[in-house]
PDB file of C-alpha atoms and ligand atoms in Angstrom:
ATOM      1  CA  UNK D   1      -3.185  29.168 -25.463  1.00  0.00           C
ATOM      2  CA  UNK D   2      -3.656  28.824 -29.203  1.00  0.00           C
ATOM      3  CA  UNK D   3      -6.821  28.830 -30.904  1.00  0.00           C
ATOM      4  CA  UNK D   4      -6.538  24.983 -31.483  1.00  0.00           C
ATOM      5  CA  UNK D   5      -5.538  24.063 -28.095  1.00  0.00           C
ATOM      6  CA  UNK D   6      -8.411  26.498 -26.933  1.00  0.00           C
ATOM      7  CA  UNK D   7     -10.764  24.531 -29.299  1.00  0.00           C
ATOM      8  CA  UNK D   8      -9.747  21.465 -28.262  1.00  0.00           C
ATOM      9  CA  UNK D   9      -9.887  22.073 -24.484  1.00  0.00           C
ATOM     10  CA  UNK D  10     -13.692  22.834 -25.170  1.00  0.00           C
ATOM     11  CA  UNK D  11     -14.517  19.202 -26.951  1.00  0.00           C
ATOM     12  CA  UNK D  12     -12.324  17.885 -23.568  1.00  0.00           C
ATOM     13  CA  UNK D  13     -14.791  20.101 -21.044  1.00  0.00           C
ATOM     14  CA  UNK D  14     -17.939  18.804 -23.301  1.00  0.00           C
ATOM     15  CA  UNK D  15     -16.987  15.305 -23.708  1.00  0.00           C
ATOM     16  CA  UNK D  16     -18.382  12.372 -21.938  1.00  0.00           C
ATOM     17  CA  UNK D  17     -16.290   9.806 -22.795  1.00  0.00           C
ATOM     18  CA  UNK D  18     -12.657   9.952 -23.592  1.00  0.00           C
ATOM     19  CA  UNK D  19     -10.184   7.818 -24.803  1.00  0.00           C
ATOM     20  CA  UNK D  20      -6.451   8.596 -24.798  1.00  0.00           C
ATOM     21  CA  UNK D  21      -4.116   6.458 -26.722  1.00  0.00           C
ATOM     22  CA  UNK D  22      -0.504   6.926 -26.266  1.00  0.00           C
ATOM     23  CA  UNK D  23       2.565   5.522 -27.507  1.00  0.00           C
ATOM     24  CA  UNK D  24       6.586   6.459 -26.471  1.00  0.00           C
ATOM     25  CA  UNK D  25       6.431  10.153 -26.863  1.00  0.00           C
ATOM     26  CA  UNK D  26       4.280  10.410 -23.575  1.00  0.00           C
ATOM     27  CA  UNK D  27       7.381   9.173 -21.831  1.00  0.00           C
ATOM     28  CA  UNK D  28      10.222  10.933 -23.877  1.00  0.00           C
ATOM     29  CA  UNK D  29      10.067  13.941 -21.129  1.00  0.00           C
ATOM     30  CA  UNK D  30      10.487  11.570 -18.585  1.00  0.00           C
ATOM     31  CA  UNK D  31      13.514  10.549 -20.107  1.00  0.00           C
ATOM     32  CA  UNK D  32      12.674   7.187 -21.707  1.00  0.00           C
ATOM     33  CA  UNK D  33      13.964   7.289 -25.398  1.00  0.00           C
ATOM     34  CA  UNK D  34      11.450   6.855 -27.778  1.00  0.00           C
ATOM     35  CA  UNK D  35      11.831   3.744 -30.388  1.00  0.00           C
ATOM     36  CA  UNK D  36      11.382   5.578 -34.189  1.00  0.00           C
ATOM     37  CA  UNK D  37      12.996   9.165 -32.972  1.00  0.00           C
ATOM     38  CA  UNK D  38      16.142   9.210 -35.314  1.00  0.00           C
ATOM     39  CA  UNK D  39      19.742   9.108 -33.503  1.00  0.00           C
ATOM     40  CA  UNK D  40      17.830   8.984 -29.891  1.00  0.00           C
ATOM     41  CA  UNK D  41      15.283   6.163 -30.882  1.00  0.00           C
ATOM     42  CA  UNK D  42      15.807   2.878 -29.788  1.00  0.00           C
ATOM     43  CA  UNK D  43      15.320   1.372 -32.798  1.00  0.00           C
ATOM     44  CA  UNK D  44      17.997   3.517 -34.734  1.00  0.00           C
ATOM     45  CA  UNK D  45      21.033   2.160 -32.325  1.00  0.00           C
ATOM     46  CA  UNK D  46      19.489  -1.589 -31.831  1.00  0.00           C
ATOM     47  CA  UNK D  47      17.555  -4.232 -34.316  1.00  0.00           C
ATOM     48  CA  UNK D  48      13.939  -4.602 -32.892  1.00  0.00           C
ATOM     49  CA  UNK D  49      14.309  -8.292 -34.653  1.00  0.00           C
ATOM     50  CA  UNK D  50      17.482  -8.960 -32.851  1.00  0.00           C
ATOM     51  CA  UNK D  51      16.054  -8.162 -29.271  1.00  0.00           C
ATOM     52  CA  UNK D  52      12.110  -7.729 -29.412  1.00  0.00           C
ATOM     53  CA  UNK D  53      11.224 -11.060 -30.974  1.00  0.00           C
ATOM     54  CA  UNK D  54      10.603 -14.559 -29.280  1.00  0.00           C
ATOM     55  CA  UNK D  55      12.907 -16.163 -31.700  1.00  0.00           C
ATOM     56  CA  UNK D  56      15.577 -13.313 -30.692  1.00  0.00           C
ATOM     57  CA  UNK D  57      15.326 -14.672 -27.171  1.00  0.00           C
ATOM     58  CA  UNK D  58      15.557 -17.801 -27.708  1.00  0.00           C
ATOM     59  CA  UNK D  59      18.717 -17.757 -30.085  1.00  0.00           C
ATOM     60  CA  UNK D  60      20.477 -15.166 -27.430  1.00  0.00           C
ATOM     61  CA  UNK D  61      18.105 -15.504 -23.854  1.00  0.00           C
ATOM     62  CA  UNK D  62      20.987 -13.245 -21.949  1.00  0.00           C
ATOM     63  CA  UNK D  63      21.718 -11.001 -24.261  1.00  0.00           C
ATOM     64  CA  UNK D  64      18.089  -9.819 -25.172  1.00  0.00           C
ATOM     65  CA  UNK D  65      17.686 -10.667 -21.140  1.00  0.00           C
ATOM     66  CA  UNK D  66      20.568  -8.269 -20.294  1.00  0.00           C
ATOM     67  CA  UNK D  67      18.913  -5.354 -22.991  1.00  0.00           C
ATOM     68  CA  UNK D  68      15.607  -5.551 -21.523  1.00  0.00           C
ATOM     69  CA  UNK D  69      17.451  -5.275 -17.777  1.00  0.00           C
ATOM     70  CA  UNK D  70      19.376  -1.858 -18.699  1.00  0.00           C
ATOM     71  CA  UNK D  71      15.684  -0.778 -19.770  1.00  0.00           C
ATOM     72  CA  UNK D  72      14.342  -1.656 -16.706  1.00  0.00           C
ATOM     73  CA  UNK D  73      17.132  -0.404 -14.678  1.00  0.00           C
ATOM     74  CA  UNK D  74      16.612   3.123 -16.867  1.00  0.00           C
ATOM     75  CA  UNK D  75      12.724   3.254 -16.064  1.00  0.00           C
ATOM     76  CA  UNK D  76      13.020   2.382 -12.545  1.00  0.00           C
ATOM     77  CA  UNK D  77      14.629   5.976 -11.985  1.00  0.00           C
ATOM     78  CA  UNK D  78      12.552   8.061 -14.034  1.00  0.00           C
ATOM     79  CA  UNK D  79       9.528   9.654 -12.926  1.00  0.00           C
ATOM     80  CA  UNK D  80       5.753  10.741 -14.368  1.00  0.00           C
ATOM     81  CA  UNK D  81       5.949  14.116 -16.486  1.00  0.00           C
ATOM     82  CA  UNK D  82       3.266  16.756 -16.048  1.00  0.00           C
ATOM     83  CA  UNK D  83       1.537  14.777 -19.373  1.00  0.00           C
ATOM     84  CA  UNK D  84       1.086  11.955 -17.064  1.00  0.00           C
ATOM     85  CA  UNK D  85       0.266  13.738 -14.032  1.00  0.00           C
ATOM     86  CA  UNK D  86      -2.777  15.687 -15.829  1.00  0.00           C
ATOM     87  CA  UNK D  87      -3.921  12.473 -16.862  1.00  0.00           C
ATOM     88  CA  UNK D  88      -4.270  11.268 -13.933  1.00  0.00           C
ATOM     89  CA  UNK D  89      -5.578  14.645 -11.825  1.00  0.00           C
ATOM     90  CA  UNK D  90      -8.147  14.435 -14.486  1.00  0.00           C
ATOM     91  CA  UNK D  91      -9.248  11.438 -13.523  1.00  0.00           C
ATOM     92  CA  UNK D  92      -9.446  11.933 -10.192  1.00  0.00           C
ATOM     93  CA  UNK D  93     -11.799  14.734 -10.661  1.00  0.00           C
ATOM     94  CA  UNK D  94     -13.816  13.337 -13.284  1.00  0.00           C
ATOM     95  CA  UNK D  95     -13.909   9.289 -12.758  1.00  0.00           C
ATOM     96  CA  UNK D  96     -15.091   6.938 -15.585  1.00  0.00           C
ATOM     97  CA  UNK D  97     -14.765   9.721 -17.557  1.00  0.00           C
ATOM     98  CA  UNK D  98     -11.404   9.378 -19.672  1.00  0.00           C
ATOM     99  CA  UNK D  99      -9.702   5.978 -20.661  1.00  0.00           C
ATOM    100  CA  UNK D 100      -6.124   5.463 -20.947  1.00  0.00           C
ATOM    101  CA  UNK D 101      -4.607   2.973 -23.579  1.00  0.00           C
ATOM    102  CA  UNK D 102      -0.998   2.580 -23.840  1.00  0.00           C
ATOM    103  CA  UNK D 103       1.348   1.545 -25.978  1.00  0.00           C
ATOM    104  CA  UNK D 104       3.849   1.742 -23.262  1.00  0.00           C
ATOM    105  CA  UNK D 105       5.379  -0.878 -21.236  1.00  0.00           C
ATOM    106  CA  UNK D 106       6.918   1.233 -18.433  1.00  0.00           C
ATOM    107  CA  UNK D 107       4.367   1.629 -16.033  1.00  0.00           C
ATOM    108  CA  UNK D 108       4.164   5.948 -16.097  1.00  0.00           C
ATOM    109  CA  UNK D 109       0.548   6.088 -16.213  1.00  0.00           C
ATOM    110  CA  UNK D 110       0.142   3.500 -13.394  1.00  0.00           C
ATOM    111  CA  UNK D 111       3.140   5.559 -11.567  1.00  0.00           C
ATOM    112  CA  UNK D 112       0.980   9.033 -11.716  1.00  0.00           C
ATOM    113  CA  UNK D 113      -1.880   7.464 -10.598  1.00  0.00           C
ATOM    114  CA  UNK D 114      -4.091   6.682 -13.335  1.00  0.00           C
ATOM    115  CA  UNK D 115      -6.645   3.645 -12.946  1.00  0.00           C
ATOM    116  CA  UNK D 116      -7.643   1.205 -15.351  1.00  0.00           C
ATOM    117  CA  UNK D 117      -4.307   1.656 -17.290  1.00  0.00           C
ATOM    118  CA  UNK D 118      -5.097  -0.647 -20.806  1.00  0.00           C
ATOM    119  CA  UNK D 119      -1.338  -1.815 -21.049  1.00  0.00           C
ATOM    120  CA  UNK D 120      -1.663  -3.260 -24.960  1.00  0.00           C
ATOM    121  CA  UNK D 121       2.031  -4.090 -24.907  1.00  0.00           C
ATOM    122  CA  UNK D 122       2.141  -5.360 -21.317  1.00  0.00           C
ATOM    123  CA  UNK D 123       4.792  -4.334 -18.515  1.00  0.00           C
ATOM    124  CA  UNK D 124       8.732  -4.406 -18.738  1.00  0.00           C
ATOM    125  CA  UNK D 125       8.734  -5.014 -14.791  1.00  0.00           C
ATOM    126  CA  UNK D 126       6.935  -8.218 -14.468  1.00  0.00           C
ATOM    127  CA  UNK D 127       8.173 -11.838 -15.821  1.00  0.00           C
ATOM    128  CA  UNK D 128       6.503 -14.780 -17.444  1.00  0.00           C
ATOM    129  CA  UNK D 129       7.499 -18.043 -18.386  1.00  0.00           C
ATOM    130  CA  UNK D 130       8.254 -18.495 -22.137  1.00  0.00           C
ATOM    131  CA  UNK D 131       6.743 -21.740 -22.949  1.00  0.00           C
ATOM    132  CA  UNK D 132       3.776 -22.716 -20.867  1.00  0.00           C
ATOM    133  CA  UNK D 133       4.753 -23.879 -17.088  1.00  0.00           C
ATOM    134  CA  UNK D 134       4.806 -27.249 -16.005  1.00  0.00           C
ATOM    135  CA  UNK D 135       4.366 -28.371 -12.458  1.00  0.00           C
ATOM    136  CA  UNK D 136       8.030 -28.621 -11.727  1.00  0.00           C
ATOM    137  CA  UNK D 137       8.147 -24.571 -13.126  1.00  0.00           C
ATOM    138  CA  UNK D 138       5.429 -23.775 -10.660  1.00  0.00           C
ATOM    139  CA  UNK D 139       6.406 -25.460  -7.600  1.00  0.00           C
ATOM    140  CA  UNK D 140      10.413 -24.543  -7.422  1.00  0.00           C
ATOM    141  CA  UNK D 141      12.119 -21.147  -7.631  1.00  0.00           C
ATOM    142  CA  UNK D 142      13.517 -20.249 -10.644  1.00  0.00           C
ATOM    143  CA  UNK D 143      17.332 -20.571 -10.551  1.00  0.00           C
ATOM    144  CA  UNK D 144      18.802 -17.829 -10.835  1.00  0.00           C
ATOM    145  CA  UNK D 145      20.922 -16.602 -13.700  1.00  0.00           C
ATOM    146  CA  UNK D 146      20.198 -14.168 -16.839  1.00  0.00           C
ATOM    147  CA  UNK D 147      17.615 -14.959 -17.090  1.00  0.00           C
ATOM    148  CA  UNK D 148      16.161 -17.305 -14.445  1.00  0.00           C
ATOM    149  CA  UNK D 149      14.972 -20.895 -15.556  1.00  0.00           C
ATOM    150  CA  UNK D 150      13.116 -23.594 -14.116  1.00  0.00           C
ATOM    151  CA  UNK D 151      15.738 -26.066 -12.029  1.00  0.00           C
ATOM    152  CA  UNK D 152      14.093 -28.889 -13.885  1.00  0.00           C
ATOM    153  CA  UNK D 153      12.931 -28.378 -17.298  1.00  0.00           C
ATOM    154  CA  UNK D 154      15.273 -25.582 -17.734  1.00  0.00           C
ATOM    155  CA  UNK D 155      11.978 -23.015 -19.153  1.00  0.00           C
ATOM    156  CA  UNK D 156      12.909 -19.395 -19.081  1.00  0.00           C
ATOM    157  CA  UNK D 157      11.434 -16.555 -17.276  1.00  0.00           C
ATOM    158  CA  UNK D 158      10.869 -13.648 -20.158  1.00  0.00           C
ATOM    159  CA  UNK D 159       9.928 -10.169 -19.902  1.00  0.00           C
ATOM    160  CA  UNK D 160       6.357  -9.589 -19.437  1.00  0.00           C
ATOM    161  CA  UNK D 161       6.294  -7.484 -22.584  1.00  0.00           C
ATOM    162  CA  UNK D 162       4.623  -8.058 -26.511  1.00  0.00           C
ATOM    163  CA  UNK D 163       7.482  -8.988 -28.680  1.00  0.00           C
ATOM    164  CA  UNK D 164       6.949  -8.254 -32.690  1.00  0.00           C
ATOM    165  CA  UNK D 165       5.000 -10.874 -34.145  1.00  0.00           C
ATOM    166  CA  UNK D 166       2.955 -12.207 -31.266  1.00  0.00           C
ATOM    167  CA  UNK D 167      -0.930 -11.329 -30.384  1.00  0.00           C
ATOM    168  CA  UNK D 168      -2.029  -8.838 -27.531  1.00  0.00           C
ATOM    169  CA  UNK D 169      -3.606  -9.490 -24.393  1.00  0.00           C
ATOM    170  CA  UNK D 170      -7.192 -10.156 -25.579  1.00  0.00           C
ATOM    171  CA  UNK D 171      -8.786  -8.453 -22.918  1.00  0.00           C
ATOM    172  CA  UNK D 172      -6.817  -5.342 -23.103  1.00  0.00           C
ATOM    173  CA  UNK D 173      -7.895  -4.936 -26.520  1.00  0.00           C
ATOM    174  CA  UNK D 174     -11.573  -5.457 -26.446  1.00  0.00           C
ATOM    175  CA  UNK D 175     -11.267  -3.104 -23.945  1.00  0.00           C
ATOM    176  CA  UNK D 176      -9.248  -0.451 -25.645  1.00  0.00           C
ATOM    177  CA  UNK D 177     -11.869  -1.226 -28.782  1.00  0.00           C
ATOM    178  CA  UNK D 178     -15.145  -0.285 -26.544  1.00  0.00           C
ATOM    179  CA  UNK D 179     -13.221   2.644 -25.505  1.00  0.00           C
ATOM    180  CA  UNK D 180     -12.421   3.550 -29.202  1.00  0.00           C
ATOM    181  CA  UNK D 181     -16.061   2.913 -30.551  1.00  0.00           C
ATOM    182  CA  UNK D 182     -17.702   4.588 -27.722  1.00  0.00           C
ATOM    183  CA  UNK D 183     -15.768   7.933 -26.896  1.00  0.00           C
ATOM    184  CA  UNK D 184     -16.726  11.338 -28.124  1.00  0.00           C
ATOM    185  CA  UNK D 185     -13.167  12.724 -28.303  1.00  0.00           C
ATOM    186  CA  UNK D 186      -9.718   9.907 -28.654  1.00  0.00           C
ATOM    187  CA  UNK D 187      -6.331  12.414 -27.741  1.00  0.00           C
ATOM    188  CA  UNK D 188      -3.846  10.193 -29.574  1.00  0.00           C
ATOM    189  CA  UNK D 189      -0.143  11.200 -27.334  1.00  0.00           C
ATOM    190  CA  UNK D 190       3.252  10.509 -28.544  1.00  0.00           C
ATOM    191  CA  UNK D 191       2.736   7.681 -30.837  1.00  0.00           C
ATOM    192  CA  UNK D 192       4.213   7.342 -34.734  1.00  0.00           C
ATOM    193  CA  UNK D 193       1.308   5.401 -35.264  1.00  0.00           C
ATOM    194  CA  UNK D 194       3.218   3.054 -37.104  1.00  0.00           C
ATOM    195  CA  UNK D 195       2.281  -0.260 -35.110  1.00  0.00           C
ATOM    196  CA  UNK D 196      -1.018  -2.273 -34.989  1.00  0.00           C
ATOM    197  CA  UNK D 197      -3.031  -3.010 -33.707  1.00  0.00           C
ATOM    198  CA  UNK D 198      -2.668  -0.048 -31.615  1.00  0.00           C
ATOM    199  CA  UNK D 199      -2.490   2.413 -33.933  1.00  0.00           C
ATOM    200  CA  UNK D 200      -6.229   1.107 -35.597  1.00  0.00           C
ATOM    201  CA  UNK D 201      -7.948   2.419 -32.625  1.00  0.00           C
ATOM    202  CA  UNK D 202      -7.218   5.722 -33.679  1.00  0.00           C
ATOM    203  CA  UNK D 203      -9.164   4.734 -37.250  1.00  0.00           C
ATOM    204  CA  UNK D 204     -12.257   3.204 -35.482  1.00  0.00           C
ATOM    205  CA  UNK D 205     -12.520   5.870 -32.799  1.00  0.00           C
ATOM    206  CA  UNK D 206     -16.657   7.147 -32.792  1.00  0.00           C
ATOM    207  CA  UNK D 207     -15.289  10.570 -31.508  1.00  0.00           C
ATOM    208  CA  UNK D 208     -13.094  13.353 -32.754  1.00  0.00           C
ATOM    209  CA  UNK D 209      -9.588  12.414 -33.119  1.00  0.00           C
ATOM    210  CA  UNK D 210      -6.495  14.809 -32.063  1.00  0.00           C
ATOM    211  CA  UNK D 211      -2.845  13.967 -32.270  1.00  0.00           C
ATOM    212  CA  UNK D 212      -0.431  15.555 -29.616  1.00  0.00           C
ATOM    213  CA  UNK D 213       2.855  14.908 -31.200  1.00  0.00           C
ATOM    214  CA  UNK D 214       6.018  17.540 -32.138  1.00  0.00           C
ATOM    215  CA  UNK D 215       6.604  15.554 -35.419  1.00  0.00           C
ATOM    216  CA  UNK D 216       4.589  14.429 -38.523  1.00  0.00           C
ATOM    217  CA  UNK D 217       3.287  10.513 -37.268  1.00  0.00           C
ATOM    218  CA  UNK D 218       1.304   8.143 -39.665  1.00  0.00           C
ATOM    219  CA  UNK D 219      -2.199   8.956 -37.706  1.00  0.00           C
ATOM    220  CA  UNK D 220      -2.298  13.019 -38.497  1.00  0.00           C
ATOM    221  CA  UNK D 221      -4.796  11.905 -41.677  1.00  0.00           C
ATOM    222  CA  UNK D 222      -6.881  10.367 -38.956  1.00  0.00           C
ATOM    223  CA  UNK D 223      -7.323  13.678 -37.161  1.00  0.00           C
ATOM    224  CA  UNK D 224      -9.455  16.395 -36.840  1.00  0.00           C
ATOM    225  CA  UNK D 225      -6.997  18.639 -35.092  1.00  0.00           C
ATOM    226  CA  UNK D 226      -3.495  17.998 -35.117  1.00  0.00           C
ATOM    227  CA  UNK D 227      -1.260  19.818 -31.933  1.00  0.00           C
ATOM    228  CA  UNK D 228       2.838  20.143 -33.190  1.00  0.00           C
ATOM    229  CA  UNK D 229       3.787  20.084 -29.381  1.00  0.00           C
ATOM    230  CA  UNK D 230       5.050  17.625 -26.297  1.00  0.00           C
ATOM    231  CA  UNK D 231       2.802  15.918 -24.214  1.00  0.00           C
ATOM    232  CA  UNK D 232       4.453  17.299 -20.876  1.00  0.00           C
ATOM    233  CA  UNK D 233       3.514  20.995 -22.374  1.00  0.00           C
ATOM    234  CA  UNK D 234      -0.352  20.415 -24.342  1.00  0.00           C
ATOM    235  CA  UNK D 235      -2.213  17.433 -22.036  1.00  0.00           C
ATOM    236  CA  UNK D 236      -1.996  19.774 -18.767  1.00  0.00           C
ATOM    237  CA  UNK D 237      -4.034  22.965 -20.674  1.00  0.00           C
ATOM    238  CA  UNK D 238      -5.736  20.612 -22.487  1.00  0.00           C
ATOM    239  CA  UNK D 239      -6.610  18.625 -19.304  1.00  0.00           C
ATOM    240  CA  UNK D 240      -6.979  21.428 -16.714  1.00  0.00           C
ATOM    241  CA  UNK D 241      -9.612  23.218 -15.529  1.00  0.00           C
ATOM    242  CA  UNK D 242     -10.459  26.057 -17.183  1.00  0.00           C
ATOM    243  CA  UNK D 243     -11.577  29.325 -15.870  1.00  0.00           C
ATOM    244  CA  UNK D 244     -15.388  29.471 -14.838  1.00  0.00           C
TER     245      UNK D 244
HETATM  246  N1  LIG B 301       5.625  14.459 -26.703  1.00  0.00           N
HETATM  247  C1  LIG B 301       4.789  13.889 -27.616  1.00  0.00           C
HETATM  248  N2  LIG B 301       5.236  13.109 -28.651  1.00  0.00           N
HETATM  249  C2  LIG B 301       6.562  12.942 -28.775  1.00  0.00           C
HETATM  250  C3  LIG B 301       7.493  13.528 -27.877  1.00  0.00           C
HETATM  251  C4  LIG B 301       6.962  14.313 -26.805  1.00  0.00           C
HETATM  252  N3  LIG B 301       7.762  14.884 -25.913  1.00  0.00           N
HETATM  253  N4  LIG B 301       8.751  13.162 -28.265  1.00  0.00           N
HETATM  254  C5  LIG B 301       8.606  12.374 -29.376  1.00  0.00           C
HETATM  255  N5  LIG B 301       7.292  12.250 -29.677  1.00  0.00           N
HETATM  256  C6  LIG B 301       6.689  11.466 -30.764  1.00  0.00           C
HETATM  257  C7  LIG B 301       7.568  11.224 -31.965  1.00  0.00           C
HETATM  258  O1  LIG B 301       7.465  12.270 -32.899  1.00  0.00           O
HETATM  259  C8  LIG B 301       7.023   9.908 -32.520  1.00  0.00           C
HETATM  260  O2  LIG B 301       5.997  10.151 -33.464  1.00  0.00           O
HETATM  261  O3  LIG B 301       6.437  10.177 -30.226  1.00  0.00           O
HETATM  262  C9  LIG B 301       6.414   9.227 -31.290  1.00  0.00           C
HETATM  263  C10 LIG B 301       7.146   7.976 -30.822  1.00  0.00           C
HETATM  264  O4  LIG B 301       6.994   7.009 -31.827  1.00  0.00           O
HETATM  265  P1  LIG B 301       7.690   5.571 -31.693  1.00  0.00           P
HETATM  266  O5  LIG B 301       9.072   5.750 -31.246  1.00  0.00           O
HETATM  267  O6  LIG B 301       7.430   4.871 -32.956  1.00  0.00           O
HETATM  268  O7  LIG B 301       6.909   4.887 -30.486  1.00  0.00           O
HETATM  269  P2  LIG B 301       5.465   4.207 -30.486  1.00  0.00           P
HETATM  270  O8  LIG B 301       4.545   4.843 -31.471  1.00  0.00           O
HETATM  271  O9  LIG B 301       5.009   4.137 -29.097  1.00  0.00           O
HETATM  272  O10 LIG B 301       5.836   2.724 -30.995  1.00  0.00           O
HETATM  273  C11 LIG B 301       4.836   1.764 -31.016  1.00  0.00           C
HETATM  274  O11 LIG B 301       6.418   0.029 -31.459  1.00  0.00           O
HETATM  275  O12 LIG B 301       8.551  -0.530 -31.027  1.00  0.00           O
HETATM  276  C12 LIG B 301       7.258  -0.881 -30.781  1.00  0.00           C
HETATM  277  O13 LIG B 301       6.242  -2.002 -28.971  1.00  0.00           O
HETATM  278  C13 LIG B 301       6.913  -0.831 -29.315  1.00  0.00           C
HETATM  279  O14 LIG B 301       5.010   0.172 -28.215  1.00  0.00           O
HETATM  280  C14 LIG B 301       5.973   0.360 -29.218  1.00  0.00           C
HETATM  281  C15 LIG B 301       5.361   0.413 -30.591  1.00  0.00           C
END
């Protein structure tokens, strides 16, 4: 173990409260490409504000529809990594102990076991309706079709997911705040930083902040220790049980 991940194992045995914040890197050893990697990212083959944006949808429903279902398809066969797992393990031995905020909209945290997941970007499994239901979109089945609409007023189901430009689940983020202002150590996992609100918490955090990330990302001047490594390889020595 290096001297930093040593050091940084003790603030995790000392710490009361922790808050870990992480973004698509905690997934990318799980197999779920990441969205600012270059080449691999998602972003570098597809136009975030030709498929991630309400206005997207609405200009091409099955073709942002269809994207978001090869996504879906992709994370329904993947499975936690050991970053996830230690997460979670942790948790189970010390509850109400460590908080986990995510960036992520594929459901690994829940998957290992984690509670309490704060899903800031929501959940590429679930559905919604895009404009606000009326009775008729309540009361029938959705007809199917890509993607489903009401059979009456013809409203869309979407992905249950935040799309650029529109605001976060409210209580996710007070949430993810309180955790922020009141930890004594924030592990910030896999995440560029380069989207907020997300990436503030890392700015506002009462605690020490470390980064877990291979690659330079726009929060390393927010932290006290930076880690150049995966999340699959630091979180379980950072997370484990020590010896005595
Ligand atoms: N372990 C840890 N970090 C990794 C790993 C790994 N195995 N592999 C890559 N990373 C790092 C990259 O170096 C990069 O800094 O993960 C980060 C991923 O950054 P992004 O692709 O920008 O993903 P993220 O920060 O989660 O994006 C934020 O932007 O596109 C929107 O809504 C989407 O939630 C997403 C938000």
């Amino acid at each position: 173990m290096s001297g930093d991940v040593e050091q940084v194992a003790g603030w995790v045995r000392d710490a009361r409260q922790i808050a870990l914040l992480s973004g698509a890197g905690m997934s990318a050893e799980s197999g779920v490409p990441t969205f600012r990697d270059a080449q691999t990212g998602l972003w570098a083959k597809f136009r975030p504000e030709e498929l991630a944006t309400e206005d997207a949808f609405r200009a091409n429903p099955q073709m942002v529809w269809d994207w978001y279902a090869v996504r879906r398809e992709m994370i329904a066969k993947v499975e936690p990594n050991a970053g996830h797992l230690a997460v979670a393990a942790f948790q189970r031995r010390h509850p109400n102990r460590l908080t986990v905020v995510t960036q992520n909209v594929d459901g690994l945290h829940q998957r290992a076991g984690s509670p309490g997941v704060l899903a800031l970007h929501g959940n590429i499994a679930q559905d919604k309706w895009l404009d606000a239901p009326g009775d008729c979109c309540t009361h029938m089945e959705p007809v199917a079709g890509r993607p489903p609409r009401c059979a009456k007023c013809g409203n869309m189901r979407r992905p249950a997911v935040v799309w650029f430009g529109e605001m976060l689940p409210a209580r996710e983020l007070q949430a993810a705040e309180e955790a922020a202002r009141r930890c004594d150590l924030m592990l910030v996992v896999g995440t560029s930083g380069a989207v907020y609100p997300a990436a503030g918490l890392a700015r506002i955090a009462r605690g020490k902040v470390v980064v877990v990330n291979p690659h330079a990302s726009e929060l390393d001047d927010a932290a006290d220790v930076v880690l150049r490594g995966t999340a699959a390889a630091l979180l379980p020595q950072l997370l484990e049980e020590g010896p005595g």
